[in-house]
Amino acid sequence: MSAVTIACLAIVAALLLWWTPGDWWTATPRASHWVSAVITLVAYVVFCGWIVRIPSRGPSAKKTGSADDAENSLEEDTLSDVRSDAKVAVLYASQTGTAEELAIETATRLGENNVRSEIAAIDELPERRWCGEETFLIIASTAGQGEPPDHAFEFADEIMMNRSIDMTSLRYGILALGDSDYEEYCAFGRQINEWLSECGAQPLFDIIEVDDGDPDAIEQWQSQVDKITIGRRDVRETTRLDAVAGPPLQNMQRKLRDSVSL
């Protein structure tokens, strides 16, 4: 607004200059007047700059488990057994986009249950995060003949998974997507599970394998996510949350059924 005001004043001054012929004053202003004018102008400019830099004090955005949250935040919070302000990193390895969509669904579910979350491709997370006291939910597709998705190939072959690092403080859960018609069924998800186990990471639950969009496997995944979210401290609350979780679960099942290749 200050910039707009200054621009309007400049336009008005130009119009007045055009409308006012001849001398503006009959005598040369005193030096003290020039000094006062310059000081006043500088003070006004500084004041306008200060106003512009004041941050907006509108209502802060509500934190959810959406993709935008993941893009804006990769903090290093830790997760206790049950903590409403905890953060879970939802990681994906996706060839056709299915695993990424399921990661978004999972993060959204966590957000609805008051657990902060972030979303990232498995190859985007810095190494220090794998060595920290973290909780990861990993959704991994298998491409080709048991290969990782294209974006995760370097991560699996050169950067991380060919090394043994200390992950004893890490907790994780894995949803492996695959199709049993292929010989290397859920191979990449299994490889991640084996690597994490060898590095000392602690599984939250056994790896869950999804055969061509199996709804029972997806439901099992959702059940495990809910345990992380609410810890089953209140059976009635658990029932209520399970009841309202229908649409996200149905969306995840539909996306898997519609995917020709995982």
One Martini backbone bead per residue (centre of mass of N, CA, C, O) as a GRO file, in nm:
protein
  262
    1MET     BB    1   0.056   0.063  -0.019
    2SER     BB    2   0.295   0.262  -0.004
    3ALA     BB    3   0.376   0.245  -0.303
    4VAL     BB    4   0.108   0.351  -0.412
    5THR     BB    5   0.115   0.624  -0.268
    6ILE     BB    6   0.376   0.731  -0.393
    7ALA     BB    7   0.281   0.714  -0.686
    8CYS     BB    8   0.042   0.910  -0.657
    9LEU     BB    9   0.209   1.154  -0.562
   10ALA     BB   10   0.385   1.173  -0.815
   11ILE     BB   11   0.154   1.230  -1.011
   12VAL     BB   12   0.049   1.485  -0.874
   13ALA     BB   13   0.314   1.646  -0.896
   14ALA     BB   14   0.328   1.643  -1.206
   15LEU     BB   15   0.061   1.794  -1.252
   16LEU     BB   16   0.135   2.052  -1.094
   17LEU     BB   17   0.381   2.122  -1.268
   18TRP     BB   18   0.217   2.157  -1.534
   19TRP     BB   19   0.006   2.376  -1.404
   20THR     BB   20   0.279   2.544  -1.301
   21PRO     BB   21   0.400   2.821  -1.403
   22GLY     BB   22   0.696   2.920  -1.337
   23ASP     BB   23   0.777   3.014  -1.041
   24TRP     BB   24   0.758   2.875  -0.711
   25TRP     BB   25   0.942   3.111  -0.603
   26THR     BB   26   1.076   3.430  -0.496
   27ALA     BB   27   1.281   3.268  -0.314
   28THR     BB   28   1.542   3.123  -0.179
   29PRO     BB   29   1.581   2.880   0.018
   30ARG     BB   30   1.691   2.789   0.297
   31ALA     BB   31   1.914   2.562   0.420
   32SER     BB   32   1.735   2.460   0.657
   33HIS     BB   33   1.498   2.375   0.476
   34TRP     BB   34   1.643   2.161   0.313
   35VAL     BB   35   1.717   1.981   0.552
   36SER     BB   36   1.428   1.927   0.651
   37ALA     BB   37   1.325   1.798   0.390
   38VAL     BB   38   1.524   1.563   0.376
   39ILE     BB   39   1.462   1.436   0.652
   40THR     BB   40   1.162   1.387   0.599
   41LEU     BB   41   1.195   1.203   0.352
   42VAL     BB   42   1.369   0.984   0.483
   43ALA     BB   43   1.170   0.910   0.710
   44TYR     BB   44   0.941   0.820   0.521
   45VAL     BB   45   1.091   0.593   0.374
   46VAL     BB   46   1.157   0.428   0.626
   47PHE     BB   47   0.867   0.388   0.718
   48CYS     BB   48   0.767   0.240   0.465
   49GLY     BB   49   0.971   0.004   0.485
   50TRP     BB   50   0.872  -0.097   0.763
   51ILE     BB   51   0.582  -0.163   0.684
   52VAL     BB   52   0.645  -0.373   0.459
   53ARG     BB   53   0.812  -0.575   0.666
   54ILE     BB   54   0.567  -0.642   0.809
   55PRO     BB   55   0.411  -0.907   0.904
   56SER     BB   56   0.152  -1.092   0.881
   57ARG     BB   57  -0.144  -1.132   1.125
   58GLY     BB   58  -0.289  -1.356   1.033
   59PRO     BB   59  -0.413  -1.649   1.017
   60SER     BB   60  -0.290  -1.943   1.054
   61ALA     BB   61  -0.219  -2.223   0.909
   62LYS     BB   62  -0.324  -2.535   0.894
   63LYS     BB   63  -0.197  -2.835   0.971
   64THR     BB   64  -0.117  -3.092   0.738
   65GLY     BB   65  -0.084  -3.396   0.524
   66SER     BB   66   0.021  -3.253   0.282
   67ALA     BB   67   0.213  -3.165   0.011
   68ASP     BB   68   0.277  -2.874   0.109
   69ASP     BB   69   0.405  -2.952   0.381
   70ALA     BB   70   0.636  -3.108   0.264
   71GLU     BB   71   0.765  -2.868   0.099
   72ASN     BB   72   0.796  -2.666   0.372
   73SER     BB   73   0.890  -2.938   0.551
   74LEU     BB   74   1.213  -3.079   0.716
   75GLU     BB   75   1.213  -3.155   1.003
   76GLU     BB   76   1.357  -3.285   1.336
   77ASP     BB   77   1.139  -3.454   1.458
   78THR     BB   78   0.997  -3.660   1.700
   79LEU     BB   79   0.852  -3.990   1.801
   80SER     BB   80   0.643  -4.100   2.008
   81ASP     BB   81   0.409  -4.315   2.074
   82VAL     BB   82   0.215  -4.062   2.177
   83ARG     BB   83   0.179  -3.758   1.973
   84SER     BB   84   0.013  -3.480   1.854
   85ASP     BB   85   0.302  -3.324   1.750
   86ALA     BB   86   0.400  -3.520   1.560
   87LYS     BB   87   0.628  -3.663   1.309
   88VAL     BB   88   0.584  -3.805   0.984
   89ALA     BB   89   0.752  -3.972   0.729
   90VAL     BB   90   0.641  -3.985   0.391
   91LEU     BB   91   0.756  -4.222   0.166
   92TYR     BB   92   0.842  -4.255  -0.191
   93ALA     BB   93   0.827  -4.504  -0.468
   94SER     BB   94   0.758  -4.399  -0.807
   95GLN     BB   95   0.658  -4.463  -1.141
   96THR     BB   96   0.327  -4.374  -1.197
   97GLY     BB   97   0.207  -4.238  -0.898
   98THR     BB   98   0.075  -4.427  -0.686
   99ALA     BB   99   0.259  -4.401  -0.436
  100GLU     BB  100   0.226  -4.095  -0.408
  101GLU     BB  101  -0.080  -4.094  -0.361
  102LEU     BB  102  -0.066  -4.274  -0.106
  103ALA     BB  103   0.104  -4.078   0.057
  104ILE     BB  104  -0.105  -3.852   0.063
  105GLU     BB  105  -0.326  -4.014   0.200
  106THR     BB  106  -0.165  -4.078   0.456
  107ALA     BB  107  -0.102  -3.786   0.543
  108THR     BB  108  -0.395  -3.696   0.562
  109ARG     BB  109  -0.476  -3.892   0.783
  110LEU     BB  110  -0.282  -3.789   0.994
  111GLY     BB  111  -0.386  -3.496   0.999
  112GLU     BB  112  -0.681  -3.570   1.092
  113ASN     BB  113  -0.523  -3.705   1.364
  114ASN     BB  114  -0.298  -3.493   1.467
  115VAL     BB  115  -0.051  -3.569   1.270
  116ARG     BB  116   0.230  -3.471   1.164
  117SER     BB  117   0.352  -3.432   0.820
  118GLU     BB  118   0.561  -3.562   0.553
  119ILE     BB  119   0.663  -3.542   0.205
  120ALA     BB  120   0.879  -3.774   0.015
  121ALA     BB  121   1.111  -3.880  -0.164
  122ILE     BB  122   1.340  -4.121  -0.095
  123ASP     BB  123   1.581  -3.944  -0.247
  124GLU     BB  124   1.547  -3.656  -0.076
  125LEU     BB  125   1.661  -3.753   0.180
  126PRO     BB  126   1.884  -3.704   0.402
  127GLU     BB  127   2.104  -3.897   0.570
  128ARG     BB  128   2.059  -3.786   0.863
  129ARG     BB  129   1.763  -3.891   0.882
  130TRP     BB  130   1.835  -4.201   0.890
  131CYS     BB  131   2.010  -4.153   1.174
  132GLY     BB  132   1.767  -4.074   1.331
  133GLU     BB  133   1.491  -3.995   1.537
  134GLU     BB  134   1.255  -4.167   1.353
  135THR     BB  135   0.950  -4.181   1.140
  136PHE     BB  136   0.867  -4.413   0.881
  137LEU     BB  137   0.666  -4.416   0.581
  138ILE     BB  138   0.679  -4.663   0.321
  139ILE     BB  139   0.617  -4.636  -0.038
  140ALA     BB  140   0.676  -4.912  -0.270
  141SER     BB  141   0.768  -4.968  -0.589
  142THR     BB  142   0.796  -5.184  -0.877
  143ALA     BB  143   1.017  -5.213  -1.150
  144GLY     BB  144   1.017  -5.421  -1.380
  145GLN     BB  145   1.271  -5.657  -1.271
  146GLY     BB  146   1.294  -5.554  -0.958
  147GLU     BB  147   1.308  -5.247  -0.974
  148PRO     BB  148   1.343  -4.939  -0.921
  149PRO     BB  149   1.251  -4.653  -0.962
  150ASP     BB  150   1.398  -4.411  -1.135
  151HIS     BB  151   1.438  -4.196  -0.894
  152ALA     BB  152   1.569  -4.453  -0.703
  153PHE     BB  153   1.820  -4.583  -0.833
  154GLU     BB  154   2.062  -4.430  -0.707
  155PHE     BB  155   1.986  -4.479  -0.414
  156ALA     BB  156   2.009  -4.799  -0.440
  157ASP     BB  157   2.302  -4.825  -0.603
  158GLU     BB  158   2.493  -4.571  -0.463
  159ILE     BB  159   2.416  -4.401  -0.199
  160MET     BB  160   2.268  -4.611   0.026
  161MET     BB  161   2.193  -4.938  -0.017
  162ASN     BB  162   2.524  -5.005  -0.026
  163ARG     BB  163   2.508  -4.932   0.281
  164SER     BB  164   2.617  -4.919   0.627
  165ILE     BB  165   2.414  -4.775   0.878
  166ASP     BB  166   2.303  -4.609   1.158
  167MET     BB  167   1.945  -4.708   1.260
  168THR     BB  168   1.855  -4.750   1.572
  169SER     BB  169   1.646  -4.484   1.582
  170LEU     BB  170   1.467  -4.612   1.367
  171ARG     BB  171   1.132  -4.607   1.242
  172TYR     BB  172   0.920  -4.843   1.049
  173GLY     BB  173   0.711  -4.865   0.748
  174ILE     BB  174   0.586  -5.095   0.486
  175LEU     BB  175   0.457  -5.046   0.147
  176ALA     BB  176   0.426  -5.292  -0.101
  177LEU     BB  177   0.415  -5.278  -0.450
  178GLY     BB  178   0.246  -5.525  -0.666
  179ASP     BB  179   0.271  -5.829  -0.886
  180SER     BB  180   0.240  -6.179  -0.896
  181ASP     BB  181   0.287  -6.211  -1.212
  182TYR     BB  182   0.560  -6.136  -1.121
  183GLU     BB  183   0.857  -6.254  -1.018
  184GLU     BB  184   0.935  -5.965  -0.875
  185TYR     BB  185   0.773  -5.937  -0.601
  186CYS     BB  186   0.813  -5.659  -0.422
  187ALA     BB  187   1.127  -5.607  -0.431
  188PHE     BB  188   1.191  -5.317  -0.330
  189GLY     BB  189   1.049  -5.332  -0.057
  190ARG     BB  190   1.223  -5.570   0.043
  191GLN     BB  191   1.497  -5.429   0.021
  192ILE     BB  192   1.441  -5.207   0.224
  193ASN     BB  193   1.379  -5.389   0.464
  194GLU     BB  194   1.656  -5.532   0.472
  195TRP     BB  195   1.833  -5.282   0.503
  196LEU     BB  196   1.712  -5.168   0.765
  197SER     BB  197   1.758  -5.418   0.937
  198GLU     BB  198   2.075  -5.428   0.903
  199CYS     BB  199   2.089  -5.118   1.034
  200GLY     BB  200   1.876  -5.137   1.301
  201ALA     BB  201   1.598  -5.090   1.243
  202GLN     BB  202   1.257  -5.044   1.360
  203PRO     BB  203   0.975  -5.211   1.325
  204LEU     BB  204   0.633  -5.154   1.354
  205PHE     BB  205   0.587  -5.370   1.124
  206ASP     BB  206   0.517  -5.573   0.896
  207ILE     BB  207   0.536  -5.606   0.587
  208ILE     BB  208   0.324  -5.475   0.328
  209GLU     BB  209   0.160  -5.649   0.064
  210VAL     BB  210   0.047  -5.551  -0.268
  211ASP     BB  211  -0.177  -5.727  -0.480
  212ASP     BB  212  -0.318  -5.559  -0.712
  213GLY     BB  213  -0.497  -5.387  -0.497
  214ASP     BB  214  -0.542  -5.510  -0.223
  215PRO     BB  215  -0.773  -5.428   0.019
  216ASP     BB  216  -0.664  -5.578   0.271
  217ALA     BB  217  -0.384  -5.447   0.271
  218ILE     BB  218  -0.480  -5.155   0.297
  219GLU     BB  219  -0.631  -5.195   0.563
  220GLN     BB  220  -0.383  -5.278   0.723
  221TRP     BB  221  -0.231  -5.013   0.687
  222GLN     BB  222  -0.443  -4.829   0.820
  223SER     BB  223  -0.430  -4.967   1.095
  224GLN     BB  224  -0.133  -4.896   1.151
  225VAL     BB  225  -0.163  -4.590   1.130
  226ASP     BB  226  -0.366  -4.565   1.368
  227LYS     BB  227  -0.172  -4.662   1.588
  228ILE     BB  228   0.021  -4.423   1.562
  229THR     BB  229  -0.189  -4.195   1.610
  230ILE     BB  230  -0.362  -4.322   1.891
  231GLY     BB  231  -0.269  -4.596   2.048
  232ARG     BB  232  -0.534  -4.714   2.171
  233ARG     BB  233  -0.653  -4.552   2.432
  234ASP     BB  234  -0.945  -4.540   2.283
  235VAL     BB  235  -1.189  -4.732   2.163
  236ARG     BB  236  -1.402  -4.526   2.076
  237GLU     BB  237  -1.211  -4.351   1.906
  238THR     BB  238  -1.124  -4.569   1.712
  239THR     BB  239  -1.401  -4.620   1.589
  240ARG     BB  240  -1.457  -4.336   1.488
  241LEU     BB  241  -1.210  -4.308   1.298
  242ASP     BB  242  -1.275  -4.556   1.124
  243ALA     BB  243  -1.550  -4.449   1.020
  244VAL     BB  244  -1.424  -4.175   0.877
  245ALA     BB  245  -1.205  -4.346   0.682
  246GLY     BB  246  -1.339  -4.441   0.417
  247PRO     BB  247  -1.266  -4.257   0.169
  248PRO     BB  248  -0.954  -4.287   0.172
  249LEU     BB  249  -0.959  -4.594   0.139
  250GLN     BB  250  -1.119  -4.601  -0.126
  251ASN     BB  251  -0.921  -4.430  -0.290
  252MET     BB  252  -0.681  -4.623  -0.268
  253GLN     BB  253  -0.816  -4.869  -0.398
  254ARG     BB  254  -0.891  -4.737  -0.668
  255LYS     BB  255  -0.603  -4.654  -0.759
  256LEU     BB  256  -0.496  -4.943  -0.766
  257ARG     BB  257  -0.700  -5.065  -0.970
  258ASP     BB  258  -0.634  -4.842  -1.200
  259SER     BB  259  -0.354  -4.959  -1.204
  260VAL     BB  260  -0.158  -5.125  -1.428
  261SER     BB  261   0.124  -5.011  -1.309
  262LEU     BB  262   0.363  -5.016  -1.031
   0.00000   0.00000   0.00000
